[in-house]
Coordinates of C-alpha atoms and ligand atoms in Angstrom, one line a residue:
M153 CA -0.1 -0.1 0.1
K154 CA 1.5 3.5 -1.0
I155 CA 0.5 6.4 1.4
N156 CA 1.0 10.0 -0.3
D157 CA 1.6 13.2 1.2
V158 CA 3.2 12.0 4.2
V159 CA 4.7 14.5 6.7
C160 CA 8.5 13.9 7.7
P161 CA 8.8 14.1 11.6
F162 CA 12.6 14.9 11.5
C163 CA 13.6 18.6 11.0
G164 CA 12.0 21.9 11.0
C165 CA 11.1 21.8 7.2
L166 CA 8.3 19.1 8.0
C167 CA 8.2 18.2 4.3
D168 CA 4.7 17.1 3.6
D169 CA 5.0 15.2 0.2
L170 CA 6.9 11.9 1.1
E171 CA 5.3 8.8 -0.4
I172 CA 5.7 5.8 2.0
T173 CA 5.0 2.1 1.1
V174 CA 3.6 -0.2 3.7
E175 CA 3.6 -3.9 3.6
H176 CA 2.2 -5.9 6.2
N177 CA 2.3 -3.1 8.9
R178 CA 6.0 -2.4 8.2
I179 CA 7.5 0.4 6.0
V180 CA 9.3 -1.0 3.2
A181 CA 10.1 2.1 0.9
V182 CA 10.4 5.9 1.3
D183 CA 10.2 8.3 -1.5
N184 CA 10.6 11.9 -1.8
G185 CA 12.5 11.9 1.7
C186 CA 16.1 12.9 2.1
T187 CA 18.5 10.6 3.7
L188 CA 17.7 11.6 7.3
A189 CA 14.0 11.1 6.6
N190 CA 15.0 7.7 5.1
A191 CA 17.0 6.8 8.2
K192 CA 14.0 7.7 10.7
F193 CA 11.3 5.8 8.6
M194 CA 13.3 2.8 7.9
S195 CA 14.8 2.7 11.7
K196 CA 14.3 -0.8 13.2
E197 CA 16.1 0.3 16.7
Q198 CA 12.7 0.5 18.4
L199 CA 12.6 -0.8 22.0
A200 CA 10.0 -3.6 22.5
S201 CA 9.2 -2.5 26.3
P202 CA 10.0 -0.5 28.9
I203 CA 13.7 -1.1 30.7
R204 CA 15.1 -0.6 34.1
R205 CA 18.7 -0.3 35.2
T206 CA 19.8 -3.3 37.5
G207 CA 23.2 -3.9 38.9
E208 CA 24.8 -5.5 35.8
G209 CA 22.8 -4.3 33.2
W210 CA 18.8 -3.8 32.1
E211 CA 15.8 -5.8 32.7
N212 CA 12.4 -5.6 31.0
I213 CA 9.5 -4.3 33.1
S214 CA 5.9 -3.6 32.3
Y215 CA 4.6 -0.2 31.4
D216 CA 2.8 0.1 34.7
E217 CA 5.8 -0.3 36.6
A218 CA 7.6 2.3 34.4
I219 CA 4.8 4.8 34.8
Q220 CA 4.8 4.2 38.3
Y221 CA 8.5 4.7 39.0
T222 CA 8.3 8.0 37.1
V223 CA 5.3 9.1 39.2
D224 CA 7.1 8.3 42.3
M225 CA 10.3 9.9 41.2
L226 CA 8.5 13.3 40.2
L227 CA 6.7 13.4 43.4
D228 CA 9.5 12.7 45.7
A229 CA 11.7 15.2 44.0
D230 CA 11.9 18.9 45.4
R231 CA 13.3 20.3 42.1
P232 CA 12.2 18.0 39.3
L233 CA 13.3 19.0 35.6
L234 CA 11.0 18.0 32.5
Y235 CA 13.2 18.5 29.5
G236 CA 13.1 17.9 25.7
W237 CA 9.7 18.2 24.2
S238 CA 11.0 19.1 20.7
G239 CA 10.6 15.6 19.1
T240 CA 7.0 15.1 20.4
H241 CA 3.8 16.3 19.1
G242 CA 1.9 19.4 20.5
E243 CA -0.9 17.3 22.5
A244 CA 2.1 15.5 24.5
Q245 CA 3.7 18.9 25.2
C246 CA 0.4 20.3 26.6
I247 CA 0.2 17.2 29.2
G248 CA 4.0 18.0 30.0
V249 CA 2.9 21.4 31.0
H250 CA 0.1 19.9 33.4
V251 CA 2.6 17.5 34.9
S252 CA 5.1 20.1 35.5
E253 CA 2.7 22.5 37.2
L254 CA 1.3 19.7 39.6
V255 CA 4.7 18.9 40.7
G256 CA 5.8 22.3 41.0
G257 CA 8.8 21.4 38.2
I258 CA 10.7 23.1 35.7
I259 CA 9.9 22.4 31.8
D260 CA 12.2 23.3 29.3
S261 CA 12.6 22.3 25.6
T262 CA 15.7 22.2 23.5
T263 CA 15.0 25.7 22.6
S264 CA 17.2 26.9 25.4
V265 CA 20.4 25.5 23.5
C266 CA 19.4 26.4 20.1
H267 CA 17.1 29.3 19.1
G268 CA 16.3 30.7 22.4
P269 CA 18.5 33.8 21.8
S270 CA 16.2 34.3 18.5
I271 CA 13.1 34.4 20.9
L272 CA 14.9 36.7 23.4
A273 CA 15.4 39.1 20.3
I274 CA 11.7 38.7 19.0
Q275 CA 10.6 39.6 22.3
E276 CA 12.6 42.8 22.1
V277 CA 12.1 44.0 18.4
G278 CA 9.6 41.6 16.9
H279 CA 9.4 38.9 14.2
P280 CA 9.2 40.4 10.6
G281 CA 8.6 36.7 9.2
C282 CA 6.7 34.9 6.6
T283 CA 5.8 31.4 5.6
L284 CA 7.9 29.4 3.6
G285 CA 5.4 29.3 0.8
R286 CA 5.9 33.0 0.4
V287 CA 9.6 32.9 0.2
K288 CA 9.3 29.9 -2.5
N289 CA 7.2 32.1 -4.6
R290 CA 8.6 35.5 -4.5
A291 CA 12.1 35.5 -2.9
D292 CA 14.5 36.7 -5.6
V293 CA 17.3 37.1 -2.9
V294 CA 17.9 34.4 -0.1
I295 CA 20.7 34.8 2.5
Y296 CA 21.7 31.8 4.8
W297 CA 23.5 33.0 7.8
G298 CA 25.4 30.8 10.2
C299 CA 23.5 27.6 8.9
N300 CA 24.2 24.5 6.5
P301 CA 20.7 23.6 5.2
L302 CA 22.3 21.1 2.5
E303 CA 23.4 19.0 5.7
A304 CA 21.1 19.9 8.4
H305 CA 17.8 20.5 6.4
P306 CA 18.5 18.7 3.2
R307 CA 15.4 19.6 1.3
H308 CA 15.0 23.2 2.5
M309 CA 16.8 24.7 -0.7
S310 CA 14.9 22.2 -3.1
R311 CA 11.6 23.1 -1.6
Y312 CA 11.6 26.6 -0.8
T313 CA 14.7 28.4 -2.1
T314 CA 17.5 27.9 -4.5
Y315 CA 16.1 24.8 -6.6
A316 CA 12.3 25.4 -6.3
D317 CA 10.0 27.0 -8.9
G318 CA 8.5 30.5 -7.5
Y319 CA 4.8 31.4 -8.9
F320 CA 5.9 35.0 -9.2
L321 CA 9.4 34.3 -10.9
Q322 CA 9.8 33.4 -14.5
N323 CA 13.1 31.5 -14.1
A324 CA 13.5 31.0 -10.5
F325 CA 16.7 29.3 -10.5
R326 CA 18.3 31.8 -12.7
E327 CA 16.7 34.8 -11.1
R328 CA 17.4 34.2 -7.4
K329 CA 20.5 34.9 -5.9
V330 CA 21.7 32.9 -3.0
I331 CA 24.2 34.3 -0.5
V332 CA 25.9 32.2 2.3
V333 CA 27.5 33.9 5.4
D334 CA 29.6 31.6 7.5
V335 CA 32.8 31.2 9.1
R336 CA 34.0 28.1 6.9
E337 CA 32.9 27.2 3.5
T338 CA 30.2 24.7 4.0
E339 CA 28.2 22.5 1.4
T340 CA 25.8 25.2 1.0
A341 CA 28.5 28.1 0.6
R342 CA 29.8 25.9 -2.4
V343 CA 26.5 26.0 -4.2
A344 CA 25.9 30.0 -3.3
D345 CA 26.2 32.8 -5.8
E346 CA 28.1 34.7 -3.1
F347 CA 30.0 33.5 -0.1
I348 CA 31.0 35.7 2.8
R349 CA 33.6 34.2 5.1
I350 CA 33.6 36.3 8.4
K351 CA 35.8 35.6 11.2
E352 CA 34.6 33.9 14.2
G353 CA 32.4 35.8 16.5
G354 CA 32.3 38.8 14.0
D355 CA 28.6 38.6 13.1
Y356 CA 27.4 41.7 15.0
A357 CA 30.1 43.7 13.5
V358 CA 29.3 42.5 9.9
L359 CA 25.5 43.2 10.7
S360 CA 26.1 46.6 11.8
A361 CA 28.4 47.3 9.0
L362 CA 25.7 46.3 6.5
R363 CA 23.0 48.4 8.5
A364 CA 25.4 51.5 8.1
I365 CA 25.8 50.8 4.3
V366 CA 22.0 50.5 3.9
R367 CA 21.3 53.7 5.7
G368 CA 23.8 55.6 3.6
K369 CA 26.6 55.8 6.1
G370 CA 29.0 53.4 4.3
D371 CA 31.9 56.0 4.6
V372 CA 32.1 55.2 8.5
V373 CA 32.8 51.6 7.7
P374 CA 36.3 50.4 7.6
E375 CA 38.1 48.8 4.7
S376 CA 37.7 45.4 6.2
V377 CA 35.1 44.3 9.0
A378 CA 35.5 41.0 10.7
G379 CA 37.5 39.7 7.7
V380 CA 35.0 40.8 5.2
S381 CA 35.8 43.6 2.8
R382 CA 33.8 46.8 2.4
S383 CA 33.6 46.3 -1.4
Q384 CA 31.9 42.9 -0.7
L385 CA 29.6 44.3 1.8
E386 CA 28.7 47.3 -0.5
R387 CA 27.9 44.6 -3.1
I388 CA 25.8 42.6 -1.1
V389 CA 23.8 45.4 0.2
T390 CA 23.1 46.6 -3.6
L391 CA 22.0 43.1 -4.2
C392 CA 19.6 43.2 -1.4
K393 CA 18.3 46.8 -2.1
D394 CA 17.7 45.6 -5.7
A395 CA 15.8 42.5 -4.7
K396 CA 12.1 42.5 -5.1
F397 CA 11.7 40.1 -2.0
G398 CA 14.4 39.0 0.1
A399 CA 14.7 36.2 2.8
I400 CA 17.3 35.7 5.5
F401 CA 17.4 32.3 7.1
F402 CA 19.7 32.0 10.2
G403 CA 21.0 29.2 12.2
L404 CA 23.0 28.5 15.3
G405 CA 26.0 30.0 13.7
L406 CA 24.3 33.2 14.6
T407 CA 22.5 32.6 17.7
M408 CA 25.1 30.6 19.7
T409 CA 28.3 32.5 18.8
R410 CA 29.5 35.6 20.5
G411 CA 26.8 38.2 20.8
K412 CA 24.0 35.6 20.9
Y413 CA 20.5 37.2 21.1
K414 CA 22.2 40.5 20.2
N415 CA 23.1 39.1 16.8
V416 CA 19.7 38.1 16.2
R417 CA 18.5 41.6 17.2
N418 CA 20.8 43.3 15.1
A419 CA 19.8 40.8 11.9
I420 CA 16.2 41.7 12.6
E421 CA 17.1 45.1 12.7
L422 CA 18.5 44.8 9.4
V423 CA 15.6 43.3 8.0
D424 CA 13.9 46.5 9.2
E425 CA 16.5 48.9 7.3
L426 CA 16.2 46.7 4.3
S427 CA 12.3 46.9 4.4
R428 CA 12.4 50.8 3.9
H429 CA 13.9 49.8 0.3
T430 CA 12.1 46.8 -0.4
K431 CA 10.5 43.6 1.1
F432 CA 12.9 41.6 3.4
T433 CA 11.9 38.7 5.9
I434 CA 13.8 36.7 8.5
T435 CA 13.3 33.1 9.6
P436 CA 15.0 31.0 12.2
M437 CA 16.0 27.3 10.9
R438 CA 14.6 25.4 13.5
G439 CA 16.1 22.1 14.0
H440 CA 13.9 19.5 15.6
W441 CA 10.7 19.0 13.8
N442 CA 8.5 20.3 16.4
V443 CA 10.7 22.5 18.5
Y444 CA 8.7 25.5 17.3
G445 CA 5.7 23.6 18.7
S446 CA 6.9 23.4 21.9
N447 CA 7.5 27.2 22.0
E448 CA 3.6 27.7 20.8
V449 CA 2.2 25.3 23.4
F450 CA 4.3 26.4 26.3
T451 CA 3.6 30.2 25.4
W452 CA -0.3 29.8 24.7
M453 CA -0.4 27.6 28.4
T454 CA 1.9 29.6 30.6
G455 CA 2.7 32.6 28.9
Y456 CA 6.2 32.0 28.3
P457 CA 7.9 30.0 25.5
Y458 CA 10.5 27.7 27.3
A459 CA 12.6 27.5 30.8
I460 CA 9.4 27.9 32.8
D461 CA 9.6 27.1 36.6
F462 CA 6.5 26.5 38.6
C463 CA 8.2 26.1 41.8
R464 CA 6.3 29.3 43.2
G465 CA 3.1 28.0 42.1
I466 CA 3.0 30.3 39.1
A467 CA 4.9 30.3 35.8
F468 CA 8.3 32.1 36.2
Y469 CA 10.5 32.5 33.1
N470 CA 14.0 33.6 33.4
P471 CA 16.5 31.9 30.9
G472 CA 19.9 31.6 32.1
E473 CA 18.5 30.9 35.7
T474 CA 15.6 28.5 34.7
S475 CA 17.1 26.9 31.7
A476 CA 17.9 22.9 31.8
I477 CA 21.6 23.4 31.5
D478 CA 21.9 26.2 34.2
L479 CA 19.8 23.9 36.5
L480 CA 22.1 20.9 35.9
A481 CA 25.1 23.0 36.0
R482 CA 24.3 24.2 39.3
K483 CA 23.3 20.7 40.4
E484 CA 19.8 22.1 41.4
C485 CA 17.6 19.5 40.1
D486 CA 17.2 16.1 41.7
A487 CA 15.1 14.3 39.3
C488 CA 14.6 14.4 35.6
L489 CA 12.1 13.2 33.0
I490 CA 13.3 13.5 29.4
I491 CA 11.2 13.2 26.3
G492 CA 11.8 13.9 22.6
S493 CA 15.6 14.9 23.0
D494 CA 19.0 13.6 23.6
P495 CA 20.9 15.5 26.1
G496 CA 23.2 12.8 26.7
A497 CA 24.6 13.6 23.0
H498 CA 24.6 17.4 23.3
F499 CA 24.8 18.9 26.9
P500 CA 28.2 20.0 28.4
R501 CA 30.1 17.2 30.6
G502 CA 29.2 18.6 33.9
C503 CA 25.3 18.4 33.1
V504 CA 25.8 15.0 31.6
E505 CA 27.2 14.0 35.1
H506 CA 24.9 15.4 37.1
L507 CA 21.9 13.7 35.1
A508 CA 23.9 10.4 35.6
E509 CA 23.8 11.0 39.5
I510 CA 20.0 11.9 39.8
P511 CA 16.9 9.7 39.1
T512 CA 16.5 10.0 35.3
V513 CA 13.5 8.6 33.2
V514 CA 13.9 8.8 29.3
I515 CA 10.5 8.5 27.2
D516 CA 12.1 7.6 23.7
P517 CA 11.1 5.0 21.0
V518 CA 15.0 4.1 20.7
P519 CA 18.0 3.8 22.7
T520 CA 20.2 7.0 22.5
M521 CA 23.0 8.6 24.4
T522 CA 20.7 9.5 27.1
T523 CA 19.8 5.9 27.8
A524 CA 23.2 5.3 29.1
L525 CA 22.4 7.9 32.1
A526 CA 18.9 6.8 32.6
D527 CA 17.4 4.6 35.4
V528 CA 14.2 3.7 33.3
Q529 CA 13.4 4.2 29.6
I530 CA 9.8 3.9 28.3
P531 CA 9.6 3.0 24.5
V532 CA 6.7 4.9 22.6
A533 CA 5.3 5.1 19.3
V534 CA 6.9 7.4 17.0
S535 CA 5.0 10.3 16.1
G536 CA 4.6 10.7 12.3
I537 CA 5.1 7.0 12.0
D538 CA 2.8 5.0 14.4
A539 CA 1.3 7.9 16.2
D540 CA -0.4 11.2 15.0
G541 CA -0.3 14.8 16.4
T542 CA 0.0 18.3 15.6
A543 CA 3.6 20.0 14.9
Y544 CA 4.7 23.4 13.9
R545 CA 7.0 24.1 11.1
M546 CA 9.9 26.5 11.3
D547 CA 7.9 29.3 9.8
G548 CA 5.1 28.8 12.3
V549 CA 2.5 26.9 10.2
P550 CA 0.7 24.0 12.1
I551 CA 0.7 20.8 10.3
R552 CA -0.9 17.6 11.1
V553 CA 1.3 14.8 11.6
R554 CA -0.4 11.4 10.7
K555 CA 0.5 7.7 11.4
V556 CA 1.3 5.5 8.6
I557 CA 1.2 2.1 10.4
E558 CA -0.7 0.8 13.3
P559 CA 1.1 1.1 16.6
T560 CA 2.3 -1.8 18.6
L561 CA 3.2 0.7 21.6
P562 CA 1.4 3.6 23.4
N563 CA 2.4 7.0 22.2
D564 CA 3.9 9.9 24.4
R565 CA 0.5 11.5 24.7
E566 CA -0.9 8.3 26.3
V567 CA 2.0 7.5 28.4
L568 CA 1.9 11.3 29.7
K569 CA -1.7 11.1 30.5
S570 CA -1.2 8.0 32.5
I571 CA 1.7 9.6 34.7
H572 CA -0.7 12.7 35.1
A573 CA -3.8 10.8 36.1
K574 CA -1.7 8.9 38.5
M575 CA -0.1 11.9 40.1
K576 CA -3.6 13.6 40.6
E577 CA -4.8 10.5 42.1
A578 CA -1.8 10.4 44.4
K579 CA -2.3 14.2 45.3
G580 CA -6.1 13.4 46.1
Q581 CA -7.1 15.8 43.0
Ligands
SF4_188 S1 14.2 18.2 5.0 FE1 13.7 17.6 6.9 S2 11.7 17.4 7.1 FE2 12.3 17.4 5.0 S3 12.6 15.1 4.3 FE3 14.5 15.7 5.0 S4 14.7 15.5 7.3 FE4 12.6 15.1 6.6

């Protein structure tokens, strides 16, 4: 059986044109997907039942035992952290907020280690964004700043920019100019029309120089800014001002380098300057397929997008204090529930060591680096494969993620619902 228009639950592009072939409730072929999508849909590493660490290794336990362990762990903790959420659907994120509130814990998503600074900047100066469809059909200048879509979002350029047809462009491939700004020549830089190589940590200075040139104050810009010549900057500004519609996409090369949220704020203000001459927009390249959804769900439920602390009985938000890495580095939390992310693979060593010391439960379909730190892992159905739900694309468009095979395991939503129900019962609510 072939299933068309399947949504890929891997990266923030949420491509919705995959064709999946299913035989006897097993996926046997994936068409239209990139290599990352193929690996995800064809993965056979799913755990069959919950596991618990013993002295020598692991033992299989029932879902009831695993859920009861999680309930007891969260209720016994003084400062529980519920982390991850970017690799699960919105309905599960919603229950996660309820669980955090009930135990007075902290809920944080992977945002705090990726585009958290983008959100801080947007809170200060707003977000002149648009949909990816608008970029595809209108943009004749596209800038990738501090990101490498050919490797991290493999179909971004073919679906929305460089190689995509545009409704309002006669010959999109020839008309469109692609500019890459990065500290090294990436795969994406090699296919760009113009590559600006900047010195590490020089983003803020280059953005400021571009803004000055757009404003007609180019004479204050020195001959070279962070390794980029003034003549190249002037050429880029001319290209941008001559565009009918320009789009900037930026990644962690901008948000997580020196300057952090100030870089993003400066980029947004550059878009503002350019929009006095033409139309320009800016969009963060979100990584996990539903990290944007975690920000949406947390915001409409608590008022804050990530790093939310309920220990005062109300939602409190102070990234840098209430974000997962800071809590773990201070050894403040005494239990952790991890879902839809793999901090064992990405967090700094001190944080990972603390995770290994405290009771930790992982809800994830497959063994990950975080499994090595956990006491219990609860396998679940995979959203977009054998579980359905709602996700938000990197441009903020909500998309329904369907299941393509029948599940043999409960999904995130069902497991969290059981945990929440048992907690309420224990608290007599
Ligand atoms: S680009 Fe991202 S969403 Fe699209 S198929 Fe590849 S991994 Fe999936």
